[in-house]
XYZ file of C-alpha atoms in Angstrom:
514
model
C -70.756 -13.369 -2.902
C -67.884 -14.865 -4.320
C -65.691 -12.457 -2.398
C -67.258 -14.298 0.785
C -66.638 -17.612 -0.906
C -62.986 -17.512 -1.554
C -62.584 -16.285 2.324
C -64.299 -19.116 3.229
C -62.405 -21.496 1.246
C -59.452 -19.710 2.405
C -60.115 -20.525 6.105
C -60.976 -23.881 5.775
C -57.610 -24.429 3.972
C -56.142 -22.990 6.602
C -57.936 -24.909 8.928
C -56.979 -28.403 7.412
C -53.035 -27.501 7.067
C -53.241 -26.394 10.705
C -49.950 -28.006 12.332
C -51.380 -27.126 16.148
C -51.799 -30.287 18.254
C -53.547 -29.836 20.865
C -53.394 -32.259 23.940
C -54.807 -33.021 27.129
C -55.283 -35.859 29.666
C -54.782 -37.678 33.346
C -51.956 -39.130 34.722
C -53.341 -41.037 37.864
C -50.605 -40.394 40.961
C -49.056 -37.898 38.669
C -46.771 -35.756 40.113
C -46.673 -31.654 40.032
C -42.949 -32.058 40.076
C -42.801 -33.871 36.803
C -43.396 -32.451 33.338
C -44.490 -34.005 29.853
C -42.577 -33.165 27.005
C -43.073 -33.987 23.464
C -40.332 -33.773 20.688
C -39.758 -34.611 16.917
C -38.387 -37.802 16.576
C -37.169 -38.180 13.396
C -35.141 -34.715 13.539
C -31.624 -34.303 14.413
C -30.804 -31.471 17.116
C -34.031 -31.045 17.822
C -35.317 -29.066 21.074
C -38.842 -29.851 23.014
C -41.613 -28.295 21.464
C -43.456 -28.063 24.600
C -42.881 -28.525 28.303
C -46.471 -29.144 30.146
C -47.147 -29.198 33.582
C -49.308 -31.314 35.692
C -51.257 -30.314 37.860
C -52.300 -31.609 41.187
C -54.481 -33.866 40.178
C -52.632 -35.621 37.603
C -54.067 -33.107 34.578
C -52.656 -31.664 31.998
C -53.051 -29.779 28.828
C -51.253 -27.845 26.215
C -50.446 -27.379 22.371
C -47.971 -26.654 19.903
C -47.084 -26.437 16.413
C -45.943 -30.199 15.388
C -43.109 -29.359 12.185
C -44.462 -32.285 10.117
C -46.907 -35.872 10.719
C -44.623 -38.382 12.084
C -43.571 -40.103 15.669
C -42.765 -37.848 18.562
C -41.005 -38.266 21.769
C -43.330 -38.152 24.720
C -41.234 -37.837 27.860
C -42.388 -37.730 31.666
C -40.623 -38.386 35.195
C -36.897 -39.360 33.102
C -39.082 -41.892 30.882
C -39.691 -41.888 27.355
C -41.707 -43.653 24.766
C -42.999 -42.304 20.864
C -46.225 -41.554 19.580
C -47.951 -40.952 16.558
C -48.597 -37.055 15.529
C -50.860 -35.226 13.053
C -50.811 -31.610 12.785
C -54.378 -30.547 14.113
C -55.154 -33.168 15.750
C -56.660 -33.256 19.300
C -56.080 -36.272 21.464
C -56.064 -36.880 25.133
C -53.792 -39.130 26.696
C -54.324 -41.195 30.477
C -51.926 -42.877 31.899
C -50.613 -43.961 35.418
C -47.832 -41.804 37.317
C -45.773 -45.632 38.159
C -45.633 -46.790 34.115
C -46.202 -43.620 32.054
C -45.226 -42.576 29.528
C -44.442 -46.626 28.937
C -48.047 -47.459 29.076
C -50.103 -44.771 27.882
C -54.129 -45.049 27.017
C -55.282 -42.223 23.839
C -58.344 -41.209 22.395
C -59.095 -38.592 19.688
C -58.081 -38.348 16.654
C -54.418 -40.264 16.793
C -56.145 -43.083 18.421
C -56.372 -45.492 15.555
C -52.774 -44.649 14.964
C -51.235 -44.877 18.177
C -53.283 -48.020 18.539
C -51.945 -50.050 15.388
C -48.177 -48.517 16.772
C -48.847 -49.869 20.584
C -50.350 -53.504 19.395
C -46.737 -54.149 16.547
C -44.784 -52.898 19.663
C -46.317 -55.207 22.081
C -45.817 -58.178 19.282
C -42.106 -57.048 18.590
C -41.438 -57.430 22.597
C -43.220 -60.665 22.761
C -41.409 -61.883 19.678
C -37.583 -60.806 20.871
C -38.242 -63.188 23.390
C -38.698 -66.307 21.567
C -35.488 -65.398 18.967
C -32.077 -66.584 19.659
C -30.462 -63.918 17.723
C -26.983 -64.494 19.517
C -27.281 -68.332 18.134
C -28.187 -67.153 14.842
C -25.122 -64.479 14.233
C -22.863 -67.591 14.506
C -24.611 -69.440 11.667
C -23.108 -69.297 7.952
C -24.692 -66.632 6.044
C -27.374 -69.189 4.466
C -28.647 -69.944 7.835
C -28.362 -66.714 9.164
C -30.264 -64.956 5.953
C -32.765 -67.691 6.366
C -33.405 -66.882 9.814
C -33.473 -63.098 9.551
C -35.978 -63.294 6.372
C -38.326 -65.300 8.612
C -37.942 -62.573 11.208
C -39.138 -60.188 8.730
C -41.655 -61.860 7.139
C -43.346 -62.662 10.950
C -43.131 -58.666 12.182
C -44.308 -58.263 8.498
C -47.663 -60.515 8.856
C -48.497 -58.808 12.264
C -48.254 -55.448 10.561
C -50.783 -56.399 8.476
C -52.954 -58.030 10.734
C -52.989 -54.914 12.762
C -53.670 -52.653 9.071
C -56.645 -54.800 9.329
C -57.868 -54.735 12.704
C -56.687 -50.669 13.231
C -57.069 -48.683 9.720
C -54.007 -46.661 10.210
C -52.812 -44.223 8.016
C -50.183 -45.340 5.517
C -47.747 -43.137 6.589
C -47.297 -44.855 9.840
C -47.612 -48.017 8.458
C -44.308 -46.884 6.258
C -42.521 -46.211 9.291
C -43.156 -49.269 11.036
C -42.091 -51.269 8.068
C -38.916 -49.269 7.661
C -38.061 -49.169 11.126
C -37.630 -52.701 10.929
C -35.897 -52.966 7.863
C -33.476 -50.932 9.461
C -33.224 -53.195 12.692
C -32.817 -56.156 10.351
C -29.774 -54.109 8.536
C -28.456 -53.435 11.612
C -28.033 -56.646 13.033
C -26.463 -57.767 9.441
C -23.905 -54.847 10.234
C -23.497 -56.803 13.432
C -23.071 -60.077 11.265
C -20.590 -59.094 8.842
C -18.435 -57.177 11.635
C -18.391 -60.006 14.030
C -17.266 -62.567 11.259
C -14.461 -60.570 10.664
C -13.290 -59.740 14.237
C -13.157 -63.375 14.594
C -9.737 -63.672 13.293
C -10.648 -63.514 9.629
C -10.149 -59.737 8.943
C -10.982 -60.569 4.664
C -14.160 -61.937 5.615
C -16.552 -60.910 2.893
C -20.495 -61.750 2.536
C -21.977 -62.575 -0.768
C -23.723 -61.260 -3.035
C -27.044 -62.944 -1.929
C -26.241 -61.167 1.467
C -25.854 -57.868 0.115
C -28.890 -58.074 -2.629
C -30.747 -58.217 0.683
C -29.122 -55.649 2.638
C -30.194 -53.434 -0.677
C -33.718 -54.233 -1.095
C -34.130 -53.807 2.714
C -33.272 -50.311 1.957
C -34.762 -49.689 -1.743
C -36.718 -46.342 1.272
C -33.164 -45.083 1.908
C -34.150 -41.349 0.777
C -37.539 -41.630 3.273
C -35.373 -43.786 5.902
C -32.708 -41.150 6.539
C -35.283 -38.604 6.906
C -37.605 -40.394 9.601
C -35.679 -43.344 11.356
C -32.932 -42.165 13.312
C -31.931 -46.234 13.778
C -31.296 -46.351 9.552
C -28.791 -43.323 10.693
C -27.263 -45.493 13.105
C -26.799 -48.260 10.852
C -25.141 -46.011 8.244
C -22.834 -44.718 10.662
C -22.086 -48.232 12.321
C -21.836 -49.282 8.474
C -18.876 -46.480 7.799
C -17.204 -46.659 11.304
C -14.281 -48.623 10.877
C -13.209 -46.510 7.629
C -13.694 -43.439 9.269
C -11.699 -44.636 12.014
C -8.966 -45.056 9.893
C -9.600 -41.612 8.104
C -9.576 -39.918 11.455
C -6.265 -41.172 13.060
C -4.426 -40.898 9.550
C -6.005 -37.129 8.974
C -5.650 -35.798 12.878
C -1.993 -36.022 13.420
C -0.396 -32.948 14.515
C -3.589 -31.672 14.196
C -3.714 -30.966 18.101
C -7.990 -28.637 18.423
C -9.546 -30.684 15.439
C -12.753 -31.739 16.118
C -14.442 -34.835 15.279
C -16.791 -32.531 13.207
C -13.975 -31.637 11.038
C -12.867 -34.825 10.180
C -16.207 -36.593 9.626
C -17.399 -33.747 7.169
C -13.864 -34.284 5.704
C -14.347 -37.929 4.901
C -18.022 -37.176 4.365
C -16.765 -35.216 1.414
C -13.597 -37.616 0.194
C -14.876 -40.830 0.984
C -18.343 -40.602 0.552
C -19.195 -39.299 -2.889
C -21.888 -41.459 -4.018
C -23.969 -40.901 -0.524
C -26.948 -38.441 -1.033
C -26.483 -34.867 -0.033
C -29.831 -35.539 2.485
C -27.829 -38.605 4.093
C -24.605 -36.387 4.628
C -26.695 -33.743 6.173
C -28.438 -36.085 8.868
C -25.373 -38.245 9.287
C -23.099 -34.899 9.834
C -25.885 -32.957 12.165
C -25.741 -36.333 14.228
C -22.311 -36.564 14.330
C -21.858 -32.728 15.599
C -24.646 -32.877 18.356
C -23.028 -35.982 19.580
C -19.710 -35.039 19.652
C -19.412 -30.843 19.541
C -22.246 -29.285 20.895
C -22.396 -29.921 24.673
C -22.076 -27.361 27.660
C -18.269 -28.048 28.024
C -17.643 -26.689 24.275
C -14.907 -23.984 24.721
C -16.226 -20.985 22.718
C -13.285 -21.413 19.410
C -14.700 -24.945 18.917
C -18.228 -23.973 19.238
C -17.354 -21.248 15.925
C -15.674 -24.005 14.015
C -19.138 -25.911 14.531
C -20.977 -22.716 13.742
C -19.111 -22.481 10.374
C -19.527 -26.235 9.559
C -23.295 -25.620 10.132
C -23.112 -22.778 7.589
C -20.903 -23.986 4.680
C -21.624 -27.607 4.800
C -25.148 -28.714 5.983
C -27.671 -28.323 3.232
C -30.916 -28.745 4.271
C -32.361 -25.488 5.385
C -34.511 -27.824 8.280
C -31.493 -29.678 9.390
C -29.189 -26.052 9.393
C -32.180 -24.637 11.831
C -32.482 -26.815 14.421
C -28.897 -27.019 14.601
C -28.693 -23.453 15.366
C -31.088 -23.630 17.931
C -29.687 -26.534 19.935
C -26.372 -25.411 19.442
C -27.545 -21.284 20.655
C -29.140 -23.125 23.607
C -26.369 -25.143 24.763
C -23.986 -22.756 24.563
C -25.515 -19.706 24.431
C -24.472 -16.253 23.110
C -21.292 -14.851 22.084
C -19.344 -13.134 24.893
C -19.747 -9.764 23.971
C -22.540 -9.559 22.243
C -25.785 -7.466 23.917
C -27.858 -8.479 26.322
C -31.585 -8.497 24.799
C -33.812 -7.054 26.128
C -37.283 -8.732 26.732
C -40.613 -8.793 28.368
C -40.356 -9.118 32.309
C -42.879 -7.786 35.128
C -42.217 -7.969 39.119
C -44.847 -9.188 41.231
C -46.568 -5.249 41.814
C -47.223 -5.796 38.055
C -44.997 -3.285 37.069
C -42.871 -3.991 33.883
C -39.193 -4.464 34.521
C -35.908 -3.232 32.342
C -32.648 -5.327 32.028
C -31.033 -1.951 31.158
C -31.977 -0.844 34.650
C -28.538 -3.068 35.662
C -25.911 -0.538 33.163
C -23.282 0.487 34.904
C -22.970 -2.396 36.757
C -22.041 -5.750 35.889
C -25.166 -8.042 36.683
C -25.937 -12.050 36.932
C -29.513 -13.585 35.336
C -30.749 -16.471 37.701
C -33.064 -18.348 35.515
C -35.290 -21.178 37.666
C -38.846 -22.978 38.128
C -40.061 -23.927 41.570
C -40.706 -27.389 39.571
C -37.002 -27.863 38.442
C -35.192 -30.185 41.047
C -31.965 -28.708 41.683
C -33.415 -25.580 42.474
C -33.902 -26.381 46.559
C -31.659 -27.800 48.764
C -28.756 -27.779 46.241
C -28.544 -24.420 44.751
C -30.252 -22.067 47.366
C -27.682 -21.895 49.653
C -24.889 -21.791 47.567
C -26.895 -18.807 45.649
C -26.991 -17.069 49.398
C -23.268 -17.033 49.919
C -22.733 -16.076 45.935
C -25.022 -13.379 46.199
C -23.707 -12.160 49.390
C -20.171 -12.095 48.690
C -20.719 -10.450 45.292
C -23.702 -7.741 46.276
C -21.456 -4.662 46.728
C -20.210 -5.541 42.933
C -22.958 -6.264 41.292
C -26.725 -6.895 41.167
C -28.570 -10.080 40.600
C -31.478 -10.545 38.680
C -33.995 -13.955 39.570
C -36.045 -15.027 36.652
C -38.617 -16.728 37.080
C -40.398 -19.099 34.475
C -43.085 -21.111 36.129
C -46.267 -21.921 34.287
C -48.330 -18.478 35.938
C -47.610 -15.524 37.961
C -49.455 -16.781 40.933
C -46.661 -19.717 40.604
C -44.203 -16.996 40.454
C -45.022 -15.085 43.493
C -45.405 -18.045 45.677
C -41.979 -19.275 44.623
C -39.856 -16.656 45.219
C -41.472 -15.718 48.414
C -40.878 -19.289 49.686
C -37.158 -20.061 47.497
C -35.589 -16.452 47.668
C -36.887 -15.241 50.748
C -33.742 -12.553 52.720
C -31.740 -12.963 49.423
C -30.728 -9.768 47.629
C -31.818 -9.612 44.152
C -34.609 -8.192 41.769
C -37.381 -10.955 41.496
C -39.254 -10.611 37.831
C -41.498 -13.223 35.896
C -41.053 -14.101 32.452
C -45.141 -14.272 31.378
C -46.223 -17.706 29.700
C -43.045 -19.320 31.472
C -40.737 -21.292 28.941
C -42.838 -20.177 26.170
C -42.179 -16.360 27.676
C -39.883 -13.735 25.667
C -37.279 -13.642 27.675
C -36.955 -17.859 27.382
C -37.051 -17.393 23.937
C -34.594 -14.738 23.321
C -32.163 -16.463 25.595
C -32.610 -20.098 24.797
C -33.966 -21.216 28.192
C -35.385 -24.405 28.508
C -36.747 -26.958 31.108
C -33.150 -29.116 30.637
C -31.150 -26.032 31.321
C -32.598 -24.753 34.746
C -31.700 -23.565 36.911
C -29.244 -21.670 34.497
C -26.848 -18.414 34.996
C -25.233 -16.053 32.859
C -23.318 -12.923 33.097
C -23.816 -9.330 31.843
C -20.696 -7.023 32.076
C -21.555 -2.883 32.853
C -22.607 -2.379 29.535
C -24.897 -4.212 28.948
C -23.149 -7.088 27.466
C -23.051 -10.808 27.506
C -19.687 -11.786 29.573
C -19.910 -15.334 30.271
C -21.598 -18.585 28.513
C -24.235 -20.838 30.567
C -23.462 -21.991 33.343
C -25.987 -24.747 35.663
C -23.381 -25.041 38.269
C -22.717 -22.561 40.850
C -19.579 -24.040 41.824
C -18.469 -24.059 38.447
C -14.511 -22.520 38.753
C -14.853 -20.814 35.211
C -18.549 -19.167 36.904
C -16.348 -17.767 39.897
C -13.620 -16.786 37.524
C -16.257 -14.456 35.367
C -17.820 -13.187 38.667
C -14.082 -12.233 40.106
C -13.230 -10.571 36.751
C -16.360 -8.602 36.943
C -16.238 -7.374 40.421
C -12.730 -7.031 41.296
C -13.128 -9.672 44.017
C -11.320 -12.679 44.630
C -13.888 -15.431 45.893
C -12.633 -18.669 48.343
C -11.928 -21.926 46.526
C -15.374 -23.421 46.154
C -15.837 -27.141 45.912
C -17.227 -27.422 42.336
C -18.721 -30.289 43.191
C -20.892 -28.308 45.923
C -23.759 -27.458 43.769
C -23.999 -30.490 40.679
C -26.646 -29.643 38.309
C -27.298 -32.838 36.356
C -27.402 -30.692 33.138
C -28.613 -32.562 29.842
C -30.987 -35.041 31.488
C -33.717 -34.106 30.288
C -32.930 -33.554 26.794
C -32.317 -35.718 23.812
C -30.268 -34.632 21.210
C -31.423 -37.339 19.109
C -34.347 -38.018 21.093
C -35.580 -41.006 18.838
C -32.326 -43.032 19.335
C -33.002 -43.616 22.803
C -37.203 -43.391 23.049
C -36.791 -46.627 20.525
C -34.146 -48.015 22.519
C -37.430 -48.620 25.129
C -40.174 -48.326 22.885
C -38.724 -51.144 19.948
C -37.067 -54.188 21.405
C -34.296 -55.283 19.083
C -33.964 -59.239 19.171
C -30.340 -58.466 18.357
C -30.424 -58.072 22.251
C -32.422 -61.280 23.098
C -31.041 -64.270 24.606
């Protein structure tokens, strides 16, 4: 009996530290082309946790394993906004195709939440409006203190009201207060630097001003971790030092990254900031400036090795991994994985089938947009000059196999090629294994005779370094292509920092008003 006891404790411990969410809902006038996203806002790096689509009549549903309680980025149809997540929760959202994910309705269990979030939102929008913050940043500091207390203590009263009227947790109620602590620090950044551009370089603030600036950040361990705007304020806070640190430290110093030299002065000129803040400030700083699809392949090791040896945080040193494997994918000349793939008979399908000839992996979704008019028939005169060379393999990674067999009926009808699927789509194991996701379609990489990787990414099929690979792999000698023939808007859909810009919409600064 107590055998059966301790199981059953067991599970329902396991039950209550569940991090699944699990969501569903409507999108009136939703669109089958579009798909929902959600993604951690507070990390740095971080990738989308799920890509959902919608279906015809504007529903939806999915789930996936939320890394921690906090706000998310909910992104649909190139819009963002953030919401409030619990690990097993269930919630369904409704919203309408013209204003989502801008306007969004929830129920569930995040509704209380989400409400108290949308109704300090709504009063920080309302509010921007009636503050003259431009006036105000050319008051003397006693003025302009006065004025920005007041500020605080007004979002501060409406919090409260809405603890009242909402019972949130306390954890969001945290975040909302330190959010705007650090929108209040940032504008005093903005205070302090004007002053001094205004032809008084020595201008210095006073103590009172910086007692404030401290107590306004007494979180600053919690505030690095979850508000990506306190980040921004640090930086903004250390950018004209580093500035200087940078040109003195880069001279002659012809392939150093900006990486380099902020984890440099990270380490020289920042010894009393907390390992944590170095971490998110450094990881920002990289996936900014060094981890993009135009990284040549010697930079992208230096930020490998900076990743290694100088981030800390095990978290932080993940996720940077990931974004940077799926931006610029594997190292030429390591092997091709293999993974699960199954043509439309049923029958399973081999990469290895390709050795002995070079090969090139077509990755694409029939909902992507640049997988029509602008990449088909560039793919038809690739394919057909190359063929003799080489073979080409179409992946597929729409949400079922149905999907799959309609699609490449209709996209890749009369072109040469083995068509596969990758079952469960982006969450498939070929997806996985090579970093494919909804931002990076349609996508193409090349695998030399033996089975190895020969070329990075590429989402552009005009792309002179693509037809340089292909040429070195065949032995042909392709026409000058226009590389502008086939433009895939890659990055668009992804965030690096996701939370930076989902606030820029979701939390109206009054720094901006007037």
């Amino acid at each position: 009996m107590k055998k059966y006891l301790l199981l059953f404790i067991i599970a329902v411990f396991a039950m209550s530290c569940s991090k699944k969410v699990e969501v569903k809902g409507k999108i009136t006038g939703g669109s089958p082309l579009e798909r929902i996203e959600f993604i951690e806002a507070s990390g740095v790096a971080t990738l989308p946790l799920i890509n959902i689509g919608v279906n015809k009549d504007g529903t939806f549903a999915g789930s996936f394993e939320a890394p921690k309680s906090g706000m998310y980025v909910m992104s649909y149809g190139g819009k963002q906004n953030l919401i409030y997540l619990k690990g097993g929760q269930k919630l369904e959202i409704s919203g309408n195709g013209m204003t989502f994910p801008s306007e969004y309705v929830i129920t569930g269990d995040a509704k209380n939440n989400n409400d108290f979030f949308t109704a300090t939102q709504k009063y920080l929008s309302n509010y921007a409006q009636t503050v003259n913050m431009n006036e105000l940043l050319m008051k003397d500091e006693k003025t302009f203190l006065k004025g920005i207390e007041k500020v605080q203590a007004d979002v501060n009263k409406n919090i409260e009201e809405n603890v009242k009227k909402f019972n949130p947790d306390n954890e969001i109620v945290t975040w909302k207060k330190n959010d705007l602590a650090s929108t209040l620090l940032t504008i005093m950044n903005q205070y302090d630097m004007s002053h001094k551009q205004m032809g008084n370089p020595s201008f210095k603030v006073t103590k009172a001003f910086t007692d404030f600036e401290n107590k306004l950040q007494e979180n600053k361990e919690v505030m690095v971790k979850e508000n990506p705007y306190y980040r921004q304020y640090l930086l903004a806070k250390m950018s004209p030092d580093f500035q200087k640190y940078a040109q003195a430290n880069s001279v002659g110093k012809k392939d150093i990254t900006t990486s380099e030299l902020f984890s440099e002065y990270l380490k020289k000129n920042q010894k009393d900031l907390s390992q944590t803040a170095k971490d998110y400030l450094l990881a920002f700083v990289m996936a900014q400036s060094d981890i993009h699809p135009g990284t040549p392949e010697k930079t992208a090791e230096k930020i490998k090795k900076i990743i290694d040896t100088d981030i800390k945080d095990a978290t932080i040193k993940e996720d940077l991994k990931k974004i940077q494997f799926a931006i610029n994918g594997f190292k030429i000349g390591e092997q091709a994985p293999e993974a699960a793939l199954v043509k439309a008979d049923g029958k399973s399908y081999n990469l290895s089938e390709n050795k002995g000839k070079p090969y090139m992996l077509a990755f694409y979704a029939s909902w992507n947009p640049y997988i029509g008019e602008a990449t088909i028939p560039v793919l038809k005169e690739v394919v057909n000059f190359y063929k003799s060379k080489m073979n080409f393999v179409f992946i597929n990674v729409d949400d079922t196999k149905d999907q799959f067999v309609k699609t490449s009926n209709s996209l890749l009808k009369g072109i040469p090629g083995t068509n596969v699927y990758g079952d469960g789509g982006l969450n498939s194991d070929i997806a996985k294994k090579y970093g494919v996701y909804g931002f990076k379609l349609p996508c193409f990489i090349i695998v030399d005779k033996d089975g190895k990787i020969a070329s990075k990414p590429f989402f552009n099929l005009g792309d002179p370094e693509l037809v340089t690979v292909l040429d070195k792999q065949t032995g042909l000698s392709a026409p000058k292509v226009n590389p502008g023939v086939q433009l895939q808007q890659q990055g668009q859909g992804m965030q690096i920092d996701p939370a930076a810009q989902a606030a820029q919409q979701a939390n109206p600064q009054p720094a901006q008003t007037k």
